[in-house]
Amino acid sequence: MLSIKNLQARIEEKEILKGINLDIKPGEVHAIMGPNGSGKSTLASVLAGRSSYEVTGGEVEFMGKDLLELSPEDRAREGLFLAFQYPIEIPGVSTTNFIKTAVNETRKYRGEEPLDAVQFLKIMKEKMKLVEIDQTLLSRSLNEGFSGGEKKRNEIFQMAMLEPHLSILDETDSGLDIDALRIVAEGVNKLRDGKRSFLVITHYQRLLDYIVPDFVHVLYKGKIVRSGTKELALELEEKGYDFIKEELGERVDA
Amino acid sequence: MSEMLNTLEQTALSDYKYGWVTQIEADEAPPGLSEDIVRFISAKKKEPEWMLEWRLKAFRQWQKMEVPRWPNVTYPDVDFQSIKYYSAPKQKKTINSLDEVDPELRATFEKLGISLDEQKRLSGVAVDAVIDSVSIATTFKEQLAEQGIIFCSMSEAIQEHPELIRKWLGSVVPATDNFYAALNSAVFSDGSFCYIPKGVKCPMELSTYFRINAAGTGQFERTLIVAEEGSYVSYLEGCTAPMRDENQLHAAVVEIVALDHAEVKYSTVQNWYPGDKEGKGGIFNFVTKRGICAGIHSKISWTQVETGSAVTWKYPSVILKGDYSVGEFYSVAVTNNHQQADTGTKMMHIGKNTRSRIVSKGISAGVSQNSYRGLVQVAKNAANARNFSQCDSLLLGDQCGAHTFPYIEVKNNTAQVEHEATTSKIGEDQIFYCNQRGLDTETAVALIINGFAKEVMNQLPMEFAVEAQKLLAISLEGSVG
Amino acid sequence: MSGLKEIIQEKISREPFAGNGVLKDFSEKGMELFREQGIPTVKHEEWKYTRIAAVLNSDFNYAANTSSVTKADVDAVRLPGHETANELVFINGIYHAEFSNIRSSSDALELLPLSEAVKGEYKKLVESNLGHSAGYHPDGINALSNAFAYDGLFIEVKKNKVPEHPLYCYYINDARSSSVLSQPRTLIHVGVNAQVVLVEEEITLGSSDSFINRVSELVVEENANVQLYKIQNEDVHSSCVKTTHVRQVGKSKVHSVTLTLNGGMIRNNLNFILEAPGCESHMYGLYCVKGTTHVDNHTIVDNVKPHCFSNELYKGIIDEQATGVFNGKIFVRKDAQKTNAYQSNKNVLLSENASVNTKPQLEIFADDVKCSHGCTIGRLDEESMFYLRARGIGEQEARALLLHAFAAEILNQIECKPIREYADKIISERLGFEL
């Protein structure tokens, strides 16, 4: 589904990704872990097409297409979803209206008829249950005045509405208490159907107790330095990121 | 970001779609302004002596006045001697029914989407159509008359209802109030008059549609709305003009009187020709709009969506004289290309327990300049006055300007006045977020702008809201960065 | 002698501007502009709410050399902390070295008459900065100060120096025998990496009318840090126009607090011209006025270069027949992207005859900016009053407590401890609040 080969990227003059290789097949859940500043969020942003990052080398194929050639909106319409670490507020635009526009733009791209209000509301009601999101939240301006947990739940709700092939969760767990985390994770789990894939970016192993990954990768200084199964996450949790540094022969400050 | 800019630059620039000229024979006065012209206009309209005297008084005062220089706009001086002050489409002497309206004229209004045909009317909107300062037709007159509502052209009102006109004309905006109001008082050729009797809630929206057609003319219409005790009316105003290389002057006066417990809602979608991309041509829109809440618990609400005109200079105001009266001002002003707008409101709190609310949203793009200028005044005896003002500016592109000049004068310590203003641009991260959800940049920008303007748009009657939203998108197409 | 124009004529005949060409030209230009503009009337947009002509019409004596101020008079007005401060004493607008105490060494702090400074190593600096404020205040009042700039003082805070002693400036007007008009003029240059604390107070002796038309121009270089504190606590016969014009020509930080308690007609112009990327400016003001005092704070933040930050908070407590005016302008020029500018003005009216006019103004020509301004006018929050009273606090005390809390936000911005304590004391006394 997604195939990343030797991906390199920088922001302004700073090299951040220095050759990433990653293959994600339908139905798989991959987790990317790593210390702060290792390039995790950059990877998410580059895949979604944020223009402040410049791709300096490598290839990314998504659903058989050259992802890097596509505009951000076409990547989304092809089925790539990014749950933002910091969801954006848009005053005056109701969440419902926003999602309806997003859904119908994507349907239009795929040559499908737009949903009318009745159809849309029916689907919305179903998905609302999935992430335990409240109707009143959806009639408010997009993310404006939402709590951290509400914003993240809203991201997962949008994911449910847009039914993407690949969802990238960029530190969705950051700043969430354990209850919010559980709700978000359950929402994600309900969307796992053996075909959809997920790329879960996180700093902590905690989230992976709830969203159990098939593969875990450790990103460090812009490269994937180790890959393994979910046990790798536990090992990281136990030993901390320093053991990776030690393995790489770096001096670790106490 | 640059990618985003490109996308937008590539977007086909939508041209002003109301820019045609209708070939109608006009009955015109020669260019220039003098007492003779004032007399000519008055005579043409077969006005009574008192009306002529009123005009002449205004004219003589106008001659002593100076062009106001304080607005934050620059434009070449208007040559008042080169303008034609009277231009009436030629048609049969009197019209007995709408069927007798010149078909060319009817076609003009059809093109504007304003049907004068009562069979195909806009649902529940009565229309007074004014072309080059002369009222062409007023629909629904009979139905309205059944409830005692008078809705007719100003010329007709002067003939038919002189007692009302003498009582109220100039009572809110005196003939010599300011330079352009004085000019209007001297030469106004027509306009709309609306009178809602005691206790009557007007059953439909009343609307005036203004169109400047002839070249070299100015448009000077005069609107007067009187809402008697306990009455209600919602009034709409729309306007367009042909695309011409010259600047044309529009200097209108609107007066509103709301008596005890009366409510008047006045909505404007102003779409005069703004000039071309290089700033050539376009309407100079110098308008005086003022309402007085004369009675207790009365309410006047101005809503405006301003997208047109080369230069706009306009401050719809409310004098809150009656105790417990309410004034509101909701505005979206969009400037693009070379447009300049200096617009806002005045809320003058005189009565006790008066309240006012100002919501102003300015959007500047291109190389335009957009200013909010507002005055909130609380007089010494205006106990418990409340005002809340919110002025937000959105900047699109780095060549335009947004300015805020709020004046707040409080002479009573029981007043509560709050003013907030912000200036910002559309965030790159907002656009990217929308992109990531499958919205292209143009859709994203339209969405964000509509969100920005929503509080004001919500105030518009349904029929206008849709038009206004489209207008907003069209006015800003291809300008976003 | 009456009428300002006559006063000036008299001044010229008494003391022709001999010697220095630059200052002479400058003064003459000022005079010419003054003749042309005269005293601004309320028709002048910048003087809409302040009838300056009304106070300037009384008989003023330009009494520079006729003062009978003694050391005892000066001792009586010194501010707390003066023992460790550099004290600069101006009498009727003229700097008097014999009353002043300069404790910093001359390699950190140098004082020169403007007429000297314009000749020597500071020639260029003086020429390019003296009168820079006129571009922002092209009116007769500023012009009048220019006409008298000849008597001004130049202050150099040397680069890389941090004078450990703050600069206390006392502007004493001697109005014991007759009305007096004085025009102190300073040009202050704060060098690269230098740091300085300036405290300014006007004092009028006697009960005849006095009018101070003061212009202080500051030039702040790269990495310099300046704190400016003004205390205005005079009697009702003393009026003034004070212009403080700060050019931040290098990336620097300036912090200003203006306190107004008493006076006749007070007009403060405070300008910050941010001419280097990354400048930071903080402007705070508290006007706590009663009687017939009229206080008018006009501030300008002109963002010329990108990436600057400014924050402004002015608060007013207006009692009896007093009037407060606030006019805050923020300009963001075309190239000043990434500007962050905030402005807020909050007023409490305590009496039914108090009034306030406020005009917060934004003029923005760049798109990538964050600017906001807000203002409020009202009474003390009734909910808070009720809450305090429900806890057994009497109405008077509750009111004083809340007003002091309102004022404290500004007082806490005074970093110079003896001045902060002094300010808190006089404000608390005014509000009936026991510290």
Tab-separated table of C-alpha atoms in Angstrom, chain A residues 45 48-52 71-74 76-77 80-84 87-94 97-98 101-103 105-106 141-143 154-155 158 162, chain B residues 1-4 7 361 424 426-455 458 469:
chain	number	residue	atom	x	y	z
A	45	SER	CA	4.238	15.904	7.464
A	48	ALA	CA	0.903	14.421	3.906
A	49	GLY	CA	2.648	17.020	1.731
A	50	ARG	CA	3.320	19.960	4.014
A	51	SER	CA	5.105	22.495	1.821
A	52	SER	CA	7.564	23.766	4.420
A	71	SER	CA	-0.959	17.824	-4.022
A	72	PRO	CA	-1.855	17.552	-0.328
A	73	GLU	CA	-5.578	17.427	-1.128
A	74	ASP	CA	-5.127	14.699	-3.740
A	76	ALA	CA	-6.027	12.945	1.112
A	77	ARG	CA	-8.504	12.055	-1.618
A	80	LEU	CA	-4.113	9.081	3.099
A	81	PHE	CA	-5.205	10.595	6.374
A	82	LEU	CA	-3.073	12.455	8.861
A	83	ALA	CA	-4.355	12.876	12.387
A	84	PHE	CA	-2.588	16.093	13.401
A	87	PRO	CA	-5.303	20.076	15.135
A	88	ILE	CA	-5.986	23.502	13.651
A	89	GLU	CA	-8.788	25.830	14.706
A	90	ILE	CA	-10.955	27.456	12.071
A	91	PRO	CA	-13.310	30.032	13.563
A	92	GLY	CA	-16.849	30.265	12.214
A	93	VAL	CA	-16.710	26.978	10.293
A	94	SER	CA	-18.807	24.304	11.932
A	97	ASN	CA	-20.024	21.538	7.617
A	98	PHE	CA	-16.281	21.067	7.356
A	101	THR	CA	-17.302	19.400	2.507
A	102	ALA	CA	-14.315	17.111	2.971
A	103	VAL	CA	-16.349	13.951	2.398
A	105	GLU	CA	-14.837	16.698	-2.213
A	106	THR	CA	-13.298	13.258	-1.836
A	141	SER	CA	-16.606	25.910	15.155
A	142	LEU	CA	-13.894	23.514	14.053
A	143	ASN	CA	-11.607	22.766	16.993
A	154	ASN	CA	-12.443	14.943	16.518
A	155	GLU	CA	-9.437	13.834	14.456
A	158	GLN	CA	-12.910	12.666	10.829
A	162	LEU	CA	-13.327	9.790	5.495
B	1	MET	CA	2.887	28.565	0.371
B	2	SER	CA	4.152	29.522	-3.038
B	3	GLU	CA	2.324	26.520	-4.409
B	4	MET	CA	-0.822	27.782	-2.830
B	7	THR	CA	-2.994	27.673	-7.540
B	361	LYS	CA	-15.351	42.093	9.487
B	424	SER	CA	-4.686	38.313	11.074
B	426	ILE	CA	-5.361	33.095	6.729
B	427	GLY	CA	-2.939	30.672	8.283
B	428	GLU	CA	-0.853	28.411	6.119
B	429	ASP	CA	-1.541	25.693	8.660
B	430	GLN	CA	-5.293	26.212	8.306
B	431	ILE	CA	-5.021	25.725	4.558
B	432	PHE	CA	-2.831	22.656	4.954
B	433	TYR	CA	-5.250	21.143	7.443
B	434	CYS	CA	-8.086	21.576	4.942
B	435	ASN	CA	-5.925	20.211	2.123
B	436	GLN	CA	-5.201	17.153	4.237
B	437	ARG	CA	-8.924	16.544	4.468
B	438	GLY	CA	-9.252	16.636	0.694
B	439	LEU	CA	-10.268	20.283	0.208
B	440	ASP	CA	-8.407	22.158	-2.477
B	441	THR	CA	-6.924	25.492	-1.555
B	442	GLU	CA	-9.634	27.552	-3.192
B	443	THR	CA	-12.397	25.711	-1.385
B	444	ALA	CA	-10.413	25.985	1.818
B	445	VAL	CA	-10.064	29.758	1.462
B	446	ALA	CA	-13.757	30.200	0.661
B	447	LEU	CA	-14.608	28.108	3.698
B	448	ILE	CA	-12.327	30.064	5.996
B	449	ILE	CA	-13.589	33.417	4.734
B	450	ASN	CA	-17.183	32.401	5.130
B	451	GLY	CA	-16.366	31.282	8.642
B	452	PHE	CA	-14.751	34.654	9.297
B	453	ALA	CA	-17.808	36.524	8.027
B	454	LYS	CA	-20.411	34.155	9.385
B	455	GLU	CA	-21.610	36.250	12.285
B	458	ASN	CA	-26.281	35.132	9.639
B	469	GLN	CA	-21.916	34.434	0.041
